[in-house]
Amino acid sequence: MAVSTPILGLAVLAYMMVVFYLGWVGYKQTKDNDDYMLAGRKVNPFVLAFSYGAAFISTSAIIGFGGYAGAFGLGILWLVVMNIFVGIFIAFVVFGSRTRRVGANLKAVTFPELIGKRFQSRFIQGFSGALITIFMPLYAGSVLIGGARFMETALNVNYNIAILILAIIVAAYVITGGLIAVMYTDALQGVLMFIGMGILLVLTYSKLGGITEAHQALTNMAYLVPENLAATGHTGWTTMPVFGSPTWWTLVSTIILGVGIGVLAQPQLAVRFMTVRNTRSLKRAVLSGGPFIFMMAGVAYIVGALSNVYFLNTKGMISLDVAGGNIDKIMPEYINSAMPDYFVIFFLLTLLAAAMSTLSSQFHAMGTAFGHDFYREGIMKGKIGNTINVTRVGIAITIFVSVILAYILPPGIIARATAIFFGLCAAAFLPMYSGAIFWKRMTKEGAIASLLVGTFSSLFWLTFVHAKEASALGICQALFGKVTLLTGTWTLVDPILVATPLAILVAIVVSLMTEPTSKEHIELCFKKE
């Protein structure tokens, strides 16, 4: 049943008015590059935490990974553990303080510029900017799909129209207001998301008879696992897959490790550490960020899995069958079928908030990567136009590419596309980024070697070895007459487990074999406040 009431229209209108007001505030407060790129380096800890969390947890988590839980079960809750420990505690306390200090010392305004200035390399800044510009649209496209799928189900809106609506709305305030507008709107959207997910959890357990009853019923459904999924290692919705099976490798190496570790090197998240006044603000933000991630990701995964109990009770089918085999439709189908109309309206706003908060951060990151890092300050060293205007052009171009990808990506792609981008960032950026802020002995040559090896080994593995991508792309088949170059377990191993260790090894070896960075520059990078 699709929701279509005057109340829905008024709710969406009121929400959009507040969003555009905050975008206008951001526009009015944006006076220079620091304001547009880094929100003036004076963001409140609460705003930082909710903006970071809202940018991190998007429709790809709620719709994509929630749908994955609906199909494969609660083993994905290990990703929540990684999200909180690595994505919040390690990110804010360990990486955040160093990132903020080095960024402030070098007057860097973007993630690629931070790395580029640390290693005194225009190539690193430009190449990193190009990498973000080319591959982040895949992630942005998956977020657009998540938001549009729910609008399609709940509002009976044409899927293609829904994608355009989301893209245009977000583009309007990101292009004009910069990071100030992004972080203000993200914080608002984060609060809305927190409330929405809390209500969803309570209503779900209430509808299924309580916590114990709901999970026991889900455990008892193990015999309903489809034969094709059981053959790949699926053992039930409350147990882990068979160790070493295709489903186990996908869950552990691609989903849990790929996303759980890759979050540390997400450009749109790392740049937020440079927006606060001091290190104390980062530590305060942890107190808000941890519970937020638990409520957002944890609730989505639990509800996604429990949707099987609801659909078995009401339709005699498991969630995957109700969604027609498309895991991206499991959560929208459940919300629209199981929840009261008033909550569907509220949850639509929650999903809009989740989509818009992440999209705004992605659009801003892609625009600055193209305009500032690749064109103005990086490889191109462009002279035409000022930084803000060129960045706005970059945002418009990358939004267009993201929309095209949202139209052409196959069904059930949200979780996978997200994991691919997170894994690529882990391999390409994380070793270099870690060395930049923690290891004074790391050299420019070591950083460049790490960046190139991490990038191209990850892309090679995706194209020629990892079965899911290699078979879909067909490049290996066309060149060598076979789906993958390797066989057996190797075709299940995610690129992050191969490319990231290689990049780390290369960074260490090349750095030790090359001339150390000048003492004066190292002192500038790491000087204390």
Short mmCIF file of C-alpha atoms in Angstrom, two decimals:
data_model
loop_
_atom_site.label_atom_id
_atom_site.label_comp_id
_atom_site.label_asym_id
_atom_site.label_seq_id
_atom_site.Cartn_x
_atom_site.Cartn_y
_atom_site.Cartn_z
CA MET A 1 0.00 0.00 0.00
CA ALA A 2 1.53 3.32 -1.04
CA VAL A 3 1.23 6.32 1.21
CA SER A 4 -0.30 9.40 -0.36
CA THR A 5 -1.87 11.91 2.00
CA PRO A 6 -1.91 15.66 2.54
CA ILE A 7 -0.01 15.01 5.78
CA LEU A 8 2.83 13.48 3.78
CA GLY A 9 3.01 16.50 1.53
CA LEU A 10 3.06 18.88 4.48
CA ALA A 11 5.72 16.81 6.26
CA VAL A 12 8.01 16.73 3.24
CA LEU A 13 7.44 20.44 2.59
CA ALA A 14 8.28 21.36 6.19
CA TYR A 15 11.39 19.17 6.11
CA MET A 16 12.59 20.69 2.83
CA MET A 17 12.01 24.21 4.12
CA VAL A 18 14.24 23.55 7.13
CA VAL A 19 16.91 21.93 4.92
CA PHE A 20 16.94 24.85 2.50
CA TYR A 21 17.02 27.30 5.39
CA LEU A 22 20.15 25.62 6.76
CA GLY A 23 21.61 25.63 3.25
CA TRP A 24 20.93 29.36 3.05
CA VAL A 25 22.61 29.86 6.45
CA GLY A 26 25.63 27.98 5.12
CA TYR A 27 25.67 30.16 2.01
CA LYS A 28 25.55 33.36 4.07
CA GLN A 29 28.37 32.19 6.32
CA THR A 30 30.61 31.12 3.44
CA LYS A 31 33.09 33.94 2.84
CA ASP A 32 36.28 32.21 1.67
CA ASN A 33 37.87 28.88 0.72
CA ASP A 34 38.22 27.73 4.34
CA ASP A 35 34.48 28.26 4.88
CA TYR A 36 33.47 26.47 1.67
CA MET A 37 35.94 23.60 2.09
CA LEU A 38 36.18 23.19 5.89
CA ALA A 39 33.23 25.05 7.45
CA GLY A 40 35.63 27.67 8.84
CA ARG A 41 37.42 25.13 11.12
CA LYS A 42 35.07 25.94 14.03
CA VAL A 43 32.43 23.20 14.01
CA ASN A 44 30.71 22.22 17.27
CA PRO A 45 31.56 18.64 18.53
CA PHE A 46 27.88 17.60 18.47
CA VAL A 47 27.47 18.87 14.91
CA LEU A 48 30.68 17.05 13.94
CA ALA A 49 29.55 13.73 15.46
CA PHE A 50 26.09 13.73 13.90
CA SER A 51 27.36 15.09 10.59
CA TYR A 52 30.07 12.39 10.48
CA GLY A 53 27.59 9.68 11.45
CA ALA A 54 24.92 10.88 9.03
CA ALA A 55 27.46 11.04 6.21
CA PHE A 56 28.72 7.56 7.10
CA ILE A 57 25.35 5.81 7.56
CA SER A 58 23.23 6.32 4.49
CA THR A 59 20.52 4.56 2.54
CA SER A 60 23.26 2.13 1.47
CA ALA A 61 23.43 0.99 5.11
CA ILE A 62 19.70 1.13 5.88
CA ILE A 63 18.38 -0.17 2.56
CA GLY A 64 21.38 -2.03 1.11
CA PHE A 65 22.93 -3.64 4.19
CA GLY A 66 19.55 -3.95 5.90
CA GLY A 67 18.43 -5.90 2.83
CA TYR A 68 21.60 -7.98 2.99
CA ALA A 69 20.69 -8.90 6.59
CA GLY A 70 17.22 -9.80 5.37
CA ALA A 71 18.72 -12.23 2.88
CA PHE A 72 21.72 -13.58 4.81
CA GLY A 73 21.10 -12.91 8.49
CA LEU A 74 22.52 -11.31 11.61
CA GLY A 75 26.18 -12.19 10.98
CA ILE A 76 26.43 -8.70 9.53
CA LEU A 77 26.16 -7.33 13.09
CA TRP A 78 29.93 -7.81 13.28
CA LEU A 79 30.08 -4.86 10.90
CA VAL A 80 28.39 -2.73 13.59
CA VAL A 81 31.20 -3.69 15.98
CA MET A 82 33.74 -2.60 13.36
CA ASN A 83 31.78 0.58 12.64
CA ILE A 84 31.84 1.65 16.28
CA PHE A 85 35.37 0.53 17.24
CA VAL A 86 37.16 1.44 14.00
CA GLY A 87 34.82 3.98 12.41
CA ILE A 88 34.23 6.01 15.57
CA PHE A 89 36.74 5.28 18.37
CA ILE A 90 39.88 4.64 16.29
CA ALA A 91 38.87 7.22 13.68
CA PHE A 92 38.19 10.07 16.13
CA VAL A 93 40.66 9.37 18.95
CA VAL A 94 43.63 7.96 17.00
CA PHE A 95 43.36 9.27 13.43
CA GLY A 96 41.26 12.37 14.04
CA SER A 97 43.59 14.28 16.34
CA ARG A 98 46.63 13.71 14.10
CA THR A 99 44.67 14.57 10.97
CA ARG A 100 43.43 17.82 12.49
CA ARG A 101 46.90 18.83 13.69
CA VAL A 102 48.78 18.03 10.47
CA GLY A 103 46.00 19.58 8.38
CA ALA A 104 46.06 22.80 10.39
CA ASN A 105 49.87 23.00 10.30
CA LEU A 106 49.92 22.62 6.51
CA LYS A 107 46.76 24.72 5.94
CA ALA A 108 45.21 21.86 3.99
CA VAL A 109 41.50 22.14 3.13
CA THR A 110 40.84 18.71 1.57
CA PHE A 111 41.91 15.12 2.24
CA PRO A 112 44.04 14.84 -0.95
CA GLU A 113 45.67 18.20 -0.17
CA LEU A 114 46.56 17.00 3.34
CA ILE A 115 48.38 13.98 1.90
CA GLY A 116 49.86 15.97 -0.99
CA LYS A 117 51.29 18.70 1.24
CA ARG A 118 52.59 16.21 3.81
CA PHE A 119 54.66 14.51 1.10
CA GLN A 120 55.24 17.70 -0.93
CA SER A 121 53.78 16.04 -4.01
CA ARG A 122 51.44 17.64 -6.49
CA PHE A 123 51.09 14.25 -8.15
CA ILE A 124 49.70 12.62 -4.98
CA GLN A 125 47.15 15.39 -4.55
CA GLY A 126 46.10 15.33 -8.20
CA PHE A 127 45.99 11.53 -8.53
CA SER A 128 44.02 11.18 -5.29
CA GLY A 129 41.59 13.84 -6.50
CA ALA A 130 41.15 12.03 -9.81
CA LEU A 131 40.58 8.71 -8.03
CA ILE A 132 37.82 10.21 -5.87
CA THR A 133 36.25 11.95 -8.88
CA ILE A 134 36.18 8.76 -10.95
CA PHE A 135 35.14 6.14 -8.38
CA MET A 136 33.08 7.92 -5.70
CA PRO A 137 30.14 8.31 -8.12
CA LEU A 138 29.73 4.51 -7.84
CA TYR A 139 29.12 4.93 -4.10
CA ALA A 140 26.94 8.00 -4.63
CA GLY A 141 24.92 6.15 -7.25
CA SER A 142 24.22 3.34 -4.76
CA VAL A 143 22.98 5.88 -2.19
CA LEU A 144 20.68 7.42 -4.78
CA ILE A 145 19.30 3.97 -5.55
CA GLY A 146 18.54 3.35 -1.87
CA GLY A 147 16.57 6.56 -1.45
CA ALA A 148 14.78 6.18 -4.76
CA ARG A 149 13.76 2.56 -4.06
CA PHE A 150 11.97 3.58 -0.88
CA MET A 151 10.26 6.53 -2.56
CA GLU A 152 9.16 4.17 -5.34
CA THR A 153 7.65 1.70 -2.87
CA ALA A 154 6.15 4.09 -0.31
CA LEU A 155 4.97 6.90 -2.57
CA ASN A 156 4.37 5.03 -5.82
CA VAL A 157 6.74 7.50 -7.48
CA ASN A 158 8.48 6.47 -10.69
CA TYR A 159 11.98 5.22 -9.77
CA ASN A 160 13.72 7.35 -12.42
CA ILE A 161 11.90 10.49 -11.28
CA ALA A 162 12.77 9.77 -7.64
CA ILE A 163 16.50 9.67 -8.49
CA LEU A 164 16.32 13.08 -10.17
CA ILE A 165 14.37 14.61 -7.29
CA LEU A 166 16.96 13.50 -4.73
CA ALA A 167 19.92 14.62 -6.82
CA ILE A 168 18.51 18.07 -7.59
CA ILE A 169 17.52 18.85 -4.00
CA VAL A 170 20.91 17.92 -2.57
CA ALA A 171 22.81 19.64 -5.35
CA ALA A 172 20.99 22.91 -4.64
CA TYR A 173 22.35 23.42 -1.14
CA VAL A 174 25.74 21.72 -1.57
CA ILE A 175 26.72 23.81 -4.59
CA THR A 176 25.71 27.08 -2.95
CA GLY A 177 26.50 26.56 0.74
CA GLY A 178 29.65 24.41 0.78
CA LEU A 179 30.68 22.34 3.80
CA ILE A 180 28.96 24.65 6.31
CA ALA A 181 25.60 23.90 4.69
CA VAL A 182 26.50 20.22 4.40
CA MET A 183 27.37 19.84 8.10
CA TYR A 184 24.42 21.87 9.39
CA THR A 185 21.95 19.85 7.32
CA ASP A 186 23.75 16.60 8.17
CA ALA A 187 23.38 17.28 11.90
CA LEU A 188 19.64 17.92 11.52
CA GLN A 189 19.24 14.84 9.38
CA GLY A 190 21.27 12.79 11.86
CA VAL A 191 18.87 13.66 14.69
CA LEU A 192 15.89 12.74 12.50
CA MET A 193 17.54 9.45 11.52
CA PHE A 194 18.28 8.57 15.17
CA ILE A 195 14.66 9.09 16.20
CA GLY A 196 13.29 7.22 13.17
CA MET A 197 15.45 4.15 13.70
CA GLY A 198 14.64 4.07 17.41
CA ILE A 199 10.90 4.03 16.68
CA LEU A 200 11.40 1.38 13.97
CA LEU A 201 13.14 -0.98 16.42
CA VAL A 202 10.42 -0.59 19.07
CA LEU A 203 7.58 -1.11 16.58
CA THR A 204 9.27 -4.15 15.05
CA TYR A 205 9.76 -5.96 18.36
CA SER A 206 6.23 -4.99 19.41
CA LYS A 207 4.75 -6.42 16.20
CA LEU A 208 6.72 -9.67 16.54
CA GLY A 209 5.84 -10.34 20.20
CA GLY A 210 8.97 -9.09 21.94
CA ILE A 211 12.74 -9.42 21.69
CA THR A 212 13.09 -13.05 22.77
CA GLU A 213 10.10 -14.26 20.78
CA ALA A 214 11.19 -12.46 17.62
CA HIS A 215 14.73 -13.84 17.62
CA GLN A 216 13.61 -17.34 18.55
CA ALA A 217 11.17 -17.32 15.65
CA LEU A 218 13.97 -16.19 13.33
CA THR A 219 16.21 -19.01 14.61
CA ASN A 220 13.45 -21.54 13.99
CA MET A 221 13.26 -20.47 10.33
CA ALA A 222 16.63 -21.98 9.40
CA TYR A 223 14.93 -24.83 7.51
CA LEU A 224 13.47 -22.24 5.09
CA VAL A 225 16.85 -21.16 3.69
CA PRO A 226 16.57 -21.59 -0.11
CA GLU A 227 18.59 -24.48 -1.55
CA ASN A 228 20.70 -22.24 -3.75
CA LEU A 229 21.75 -20.12 -0.73
CA ALA A 230 22.32 -23.16 1.49
CA ALA A 231 24.65 -24.52 -1.19
CA THR A 232 26.83 -21.40 -0.85
CA GLY A 233 27.06 -21.60 2.96
CA HIS A 234 23.89 -19.94 4.30
CA THR A 235 22.93 -21.79 7.52
CA GLY A 236 20.15 -19.58 8.86
CA TRP A 237 19.44 -15.99 9.83
CA THR A 238 20.88 -16.16 13.38
CA THR A 239 24.08 -18.09 12.61
CA MET A 240 27.26 -17.38 10.70
CA PRO A 241 27.69 -18.94 7.25
CA VAL A 242 29.79 -22.08 6.86
CA PHE A 243 33.45 -21.16 7.36
CA GLY A 244 35.24 -20.71 4.04
CA SER A 245 32.05 -20.86 1.97
CA PRO A 246 31.28 -18.23 -0.72
CA THR A 247 28.72 -16.55 1.56
CA TRP A 248 31.25 -16.50 4.44
CA TRP A 249 33.92 -14.88 2.27
CA THR A 250 31.49 -12.25 1.02
CA LEU A 251 30.28 -11.43 4.53
CA VAL A 252 33.67 -11.40 6.26
CA SER A 253 36.13 -10.12 3.65
CA THR A 254 33.91 -7.86 1.56
CA ILE A 255 31.25 -6.55 3.95
CA ILE A 256 32.77 -6.66 7.45
CA LEU A 257 36.45 -5.97 6.63
CA GLY A 258 35.94 -4.00 3.42
CA VAL A 259 33.55 -1.48 4.94
CA GLY A 260 34.77 -1.78 8.54
CA ILE A 261 38.38 -0.90 7.69
CA GLY A 262 37.73 1.19 4.60
CA VAL A 263 35.87 3.81 6.64
CA LEU A 264 39.21 5.10 8.00
CA ALA A 265 40.22 6.26 4.54
CA GLN A 266 36.95 7.78 3.36
CA PRO A 267 37.84 11.27 2.06
CA GLN A 268 34.43 12.78 2.87
CA LEU A 269 34.75 11.58 6.48
CA ALA A 270 38.46 12.24 7.12
CA VAL A 271 38.09 15.88 6.06
CA ARG A 272 35.65 16.41 8.93
CA PHE A 273 38.46 16.00 11.45
CA MET A 274 39.92 19.23 10.11
CA THR A 275 36.73 21.22 10.74
CA VAL A 276 36.93 21.47 14.57
CA ARG A 277 38.76 24.00 16.73
CA ASN A 278 40.84 21.53 18.77
CA THR A 279 41.51 17.91 19.67
CA ARG A 280 39.22 18.09 22.70
CA SER A 281 36.27 18.56 20.37
CA LEU A 282 37.08 15.27 18.63
CA LYS A 283 37.08 13.33 21.89
CA ARG A 284 33.76 14.86 22.89
CA ALA A 285 32.29 13.84 19.55
CA VAL A 286 32.95 10.15 20.32
CA LEU A 287 30.29 10.22 23.05
CA SER A 288 27.65 11.15 20.47
CA GLY A 289 29.05 9.23 17.50
CA GLY A 290 29.16 5.74 19.08
CA PRO A 291 25.49 5.52 20.12
CA PHE A 292 24.45 7.09 16.83
CA ILE A 293 26.20 4.42 14.74
CA PHE A 294 24.80 1.65 16.96
CA MET A 295 21.25 2.92 16.52
CA MET A 296 21.57 3.51 12.80
CA ALA A 297 23.45 0.47 11.53
CA GLY A 298 22.51 -1.98 14.30
CA VAL A 299 18.78 -1.32 14.02
CA ALA A 300 18.80 -1.57 10.21
CA TYR A 301 20.52 -4.97 10.30
CA ILE A 302 18.34 -6.37 13.10
CA VAL A 303 15.11 -5.23 11.47
CA GLY A 304 16.25 -6.45 8.05
CA ALA A 305 16.79 -9.95 9.40
CA LEU A 306 13.57 -9.94 11.46
CA SER A 307 11.54 -8.95 8.42
CA ASN A 308 11.66 -12.65 7.55
CA VAL A 309 9.56 -13.46 10.63
CA TYR A 310 6.97 -10.83 9.72
CA PHE A 311 6.64 -11.96 6.10
CA LEU A 312 6.46 -15.63 7.09
CA ASN A 313 3.63 -14.83 9.51
CA THR A 314 1.72 -12.62 7.07
CA LYS A 315 2.53 -13.96 3.60
CA GLY A 316 4.08 -17.37 4.17
CA MET A 317 7.28 -16.32 2.43
CA ILE A 318 10.79 -15.22 3.39
CA SER A 319 11.83 -11.62 2.73
CA LEU A 320 13.90 -12.38 -0.35
CA ASP A 321 10.89 -13.96 -2.06
CA VAL A 322 8.63 -11.03 -1.15
CA ALA A 323 11.20 -8.66 -2.69
CA GLY A 324 11.31 -10.67 -5.90
CA GLY A 325 14.94 -11.63 -5.33
CA ASN A 326 16.15 -8.00 -5.15
CA ILE A 327 17.67 -7.47 -1.68
CA ASP A 328 17.48 -3.69 -2.18
CA LYS A 329 13.68 -3.96 -1.96
CA ILE A 330 13.49 -5.94 1.31
CA MET A 331 13.55 -2.97 3.69
CA PRO A 332 11.16 -0.80 1.63
CA GLU A 333 8.72 -3.72 1.34
CA TYR A 334 8.88 -4.38 5.08
CA ILE A 335 8.41 -0.74 6.14
CA ASN A 336 5.56 -0.23 3.71
CA SER A 337 3.80 -3.47 4.68
CA ALA A 338 4.40 -3.74 8.42
CA MET A 339 4.45 -0.17 9.69
CA PRO A 340 1.46 2.15 10.26
CA ASP A 341 0.94 4.91 7.70
CA TYR A 342 2.04 7.68 10.02
CA PHE A 343 5.38 5.94 10.55
CA VAL A 344 5.85 5.28 6.84
CA ILE A 345 5.58 9.05 6.38
CA PHE A 346 8.11 9.68 9.15
CA PHE A 347 10.43 6.95 7.90
CA LEU A 348 10.34 8.42 4.42
CA LEU A 349 11.76 11.59 5.96
CA THR A 350 14.33 9.44 7.78
CA LEU A 351 15.36 7.81 4.51
CA LEU A 352 15.46 11.16 2.76
CA ALA A 353 17.68 12.44 5.57
CA ALA A 354 19.97 9.41 5.29
CA ALA A 355 20.26 9.75 1.53
CA MET A 356 20.67 13.52 1.51
CA SER A 357 23.25 13.62 4.33
CA THR A 358 25.53 11.11 2.63
CA LEU A 359 24.95 12.47 -0.86
CA SER A 360 25.76 16.02 0.24
CA SER A 361 29.07 14.86 1.72
CA GLN A 362 29.86 12.81 -1.37
CA PHE A 363 28.99 15.62 -3.78
CA HIS A 364 31.11 18.07 -1.79
CA ALA A 365 34.04 15.62 -1.65
CA MET A 366 33.83 14.85 -5.37
CA GLY A 367 33.56 18.52 -6.30
CA THR A 368 36.54 19.59 -4.19
CA ALA A 369 38.53 16.58 -5.44
CA PHE A 370 37.96 17.63 -9.04
CA GLY A 371 38.03 21.42 -8.72
CA HIS A 372 40.65 21.94 -6.00
CA ASP A 373 42.83 18.82 -5.94
CA PHE A 374 42.91 17.66 -9.54
CA TYR A 375 42.37 20.85 -11.51
CA ARG A 376 43.63 23.81 -9.45
CA GLU A 377 46.36 22.49 -7.15
CA GLY A 378 47.18 19.05 -8.48
CA ILE A 379 48.31 17.60 -11.79
CA MET A 380 46.47 20.08 -14.02
CA LYS A 381 47.48 23.28 -12.20
CA GLY A 382 44.55 25.02 -13.85
CA LYS A 383 44.40 28.82 -14.01
CA ILE A 384 40.86 29.45 -15.22
CA GLY A 385 38.27 30.32 -12.57
CA ASN A 386 38.56 30.58 -8.80
CA THR A 387 38.59 27.50 -6.57
CA ILE A 388 35.00 27.75 -5.34
CA ASN A 389 33.52 28.19 -8.83
CA VAL A 390 35.60 25.35 -10.29
CA THR A 391 34.55 23.17 -7.36
CA ARG A 392 30.91 23.95 -8.09
CA VAL A 393 31.44 22.83 -11.68
CA GLY A 394 33.05 19.65 -10.37
CA ILE A 395 30.06 18.99 -8.13
CA ALA A 396 27.67 19.40 -11.06
CA ILE A 397 29.69 17.02 -13.27
CA THR A 398 30.04 14.29 -10.64
CA ILE A 399 26.34 14.54 -9.73
CA PHE A 400 25.49 13.93 -13.37
CA VAL A 401 27.73 10.84 -13.46
CA SER A 402 26.24 9.55 -10.18
CA VAL A 403 22.71 9.88 -11.56
CA ILE A 404 23.65 7.98 -14.74
CA LEU A 405 25.15 5.17 -12.63
CA ALA A 406 22.00 5.03 -10.49
CA TYR A 407 20.03 4.38 -13.69
CA ILE A 408 22.29 1.66 -15.09
CA LEU A 409 23.57 -0.27 -12.05
CA PRO A 410 21.98 -3.74 -11.70
CA PRO A 411 19.46 -4.78 -8.99
CA GLY A 412 20.78 -5.67 -5.54
CA ILE A 413 23.94 -3.59 -6.05
CA ILE A 414 23.78 -1.16 -3.10
CA ALA A 415 25.77 -3.09 -0.49
CA ARG A 416 28.25 -4.39 -3.05
CA ALA A 417 28.94 -0.99 -4.65
CA THR A 418 29.49 0.56 -1.23
CA ALA A 419 31.92 -2.20 -0.24
CA ILE A 420 33.86 -1.84 -3.53
CA PHE A 421 34.46 1.87 -2.95
CA PHE A 422 35.35 1.42 0.73
CA GLY A 423 37.78 -1.36 -0.16
CA LEU A 424 39.41 0.70 -2.91
CA CYS A 425 39.91 3.59 -0.48
CA ALA A 426 41.46 1.23 2.07
CA ALA A 427 43.99 -0.07 -0.45
CA ALA A 428 44.79 3.23 -2.18
CA PHE A 429 44.67 5.71 0.69
CA LEU A 430 44.91 4.02 4.10
CA PRO A 431 48.62 2.98 4.08
CA MET A 432 49.67 6.37 2.69
CA TYR A 433 47.32 8.28 5.01
CA SER A 434 48.50 6.35 8.08
CA GLY A 435 52.13 6.97 7.18
CA ALA A 436 51.44 10.65 6.56
CA ILE A 437 50.17 11.32 10.08
CA PHE A 438 52.00 8.68 12.16
CA TRP A 439 55.34 7.77 10.51
CA LYS A 440 57.80 10.62 10.07
CA ARG A 441 60.18 8.39 8.10
CA MET A 442 57.70 7.77 5.28
CA THR A 443 58.89 9.49 2.11
CA LYS A 444 57.24 10.95 -0.95
CA GLU A 445 58.47 8.04 -3.05
CA GLY A 446 57.07 5.53 -0.56
CA ALA A 447 53.71 7.31 -0.56
CA ILE A 448 53.50 7.42 -4.37
CA ALA A 449 54.45 3.75 -4.66
CA SER A 450 51.85 2.81 -2.03
CA LEU A 451 49.15 4.88 -3.74
CA LEU A 452 49.78 3.35 -7.16
CA VAL A 453 50.22 -0.25 -5.98
CA GLY A 454 47.14 -0.05 -3.74
CA THR A 455 45.01 1.44 -6.50
CA PHE A 456 46.00 -0.76 -9.40
CA SER A 457 46.31 -4.03 -7.47
CA SER A 458 42.79 -3.46 -6.11
CA LEU A 459 41.41 -2.70 -9.58
CA PHE A 460 43.29 -5.67 -11.08
CA TRP A 461 41.84 -8.03 -8.48
CA LEU A 462 38.32 -6.69 -9.07
CA THR A 463 38.67 -7.06 -12.84
CA PHE A 464 40.52 -10.36 -13.19
CA VAL A 465 40.21 -12.40 -9.97
CA HIS A 466 37.25 -11.58 -7.70
CA ALA A 467 34.46 -13.57 -9.31
CA LYS A 468 31.50 -11.26 -8.69
CA GLU A 469 33.04 -8.24 -10.40
CA ALA A 470 35.13 -10.13 -12.96
CA SER A 471 32.13 -12.07 -14.26
CA ALA A 472 29.97 -8.93 -14.41
CA LEU A 473 32.61 -6.85 -16.22
CA GLY A 474 33.54 -9.58 -18.69
CA ILE A 475 36.97 -8.06 -19.42
CA CYS A 476 38.87 -11.15 -18.28
CA GLN A 477 36.59 -13.36 -20.37
CA ALA A 478 37.16 -11.19 -23.44
CA LEU A 479 40.95 -11.05 -23.05
CA PHE A 480 41.79 -14.52 -21.75
CA GLY A 481 38.75 -16.65 -22.54
CA LYS A 482 37.91 -17.40 -18.91
CA VAL A 483 35.91 -15.66 -16.21
CA THR A 484 38.81 -15.28 -13.73
CA LEU A 485 42.57 -15.76 -13.96
CA LEU A 486 42.67 -17.70 -10.69
CA THR A 487 40.31 -20.40 -9.47
CA GLY A 488 38.97 -21.81 -6.20
CA THR A 489 39.03 -19.79 -2.98
CA TRP A 490 41.05 -16.99 -4.56
CA THR A 491 37.99 -15.90 -6.53
CA LEU A 492 36.16 -15.30 -3.22
CA VAL A 493 38.87 -13.24 -1.51
CA ASP A 494 38.05 -9.53 -1.52
CA PRO A 495 40.68 -7.16 -2.98
CA ILE A 496 41.14 -5.44 0.40
CA LEU A 497 42.90 -8.57 1.76
CA VAL A 498 45.40 -8.55 -1.11
CA ALA A 499 45.84 -4.94 -2.22
CA THR A 500 46.06 -3.28 1.21
CA PRO A 501 48.87 -5.51 2.57
CA LEU A 502 50.76 -5.04 -0.72
CA ALA A 503 50.41 -1.25 -0.44
CA ILE A 504 51.63 -1.32 3.18
CA LEU A 505 54.65 -3.45 2.27
CA VAL A 506 55.58 -1.23 -0.66
CA ALA A 507 55.20 1.93 1.45
CA ILE A 508 57.60 0.60 4.09
CA VAL A 509 60.22 -0.84 1.71
CA VAL A 510 60.37 2.14 -0.66
CA SER A 511 60.41 4.66 2.21
CA LEU A 512 63.37 2.91 3.87
CA MET A 513 65.22 2.79 0.55
CA THR A 514 64.79 6.49 -0.27
CA GLU A 515 66.05 9.76 1.18
CA PRO A 516 64.15 10.94 4.30
CA THR A 517 61.99 14.06 4.12
CA SER A 518 63.75 17.23 5.30
CA LYS A 519 63.76 17.75 9.05
CA GLU A 520 62.29 21.24 8.67
CA HIS A 521 59.25 19.99 6.79
CA ILE A 522 58.63 17.15 9.26
CA GLU A 523 58.80 19.62 12.15
CA LEU A 524 56.28 21.86 10.39
CA CYS A 525 53.91 18.93 9.79
CA PHE A 526 53.99 17.61 13.35
CA LYS A 527 54.46 20.74 15.44
CA LYS A 528 52.13 20.89 18.42
CA GLU A 529 49.60 23.63 19.08
#
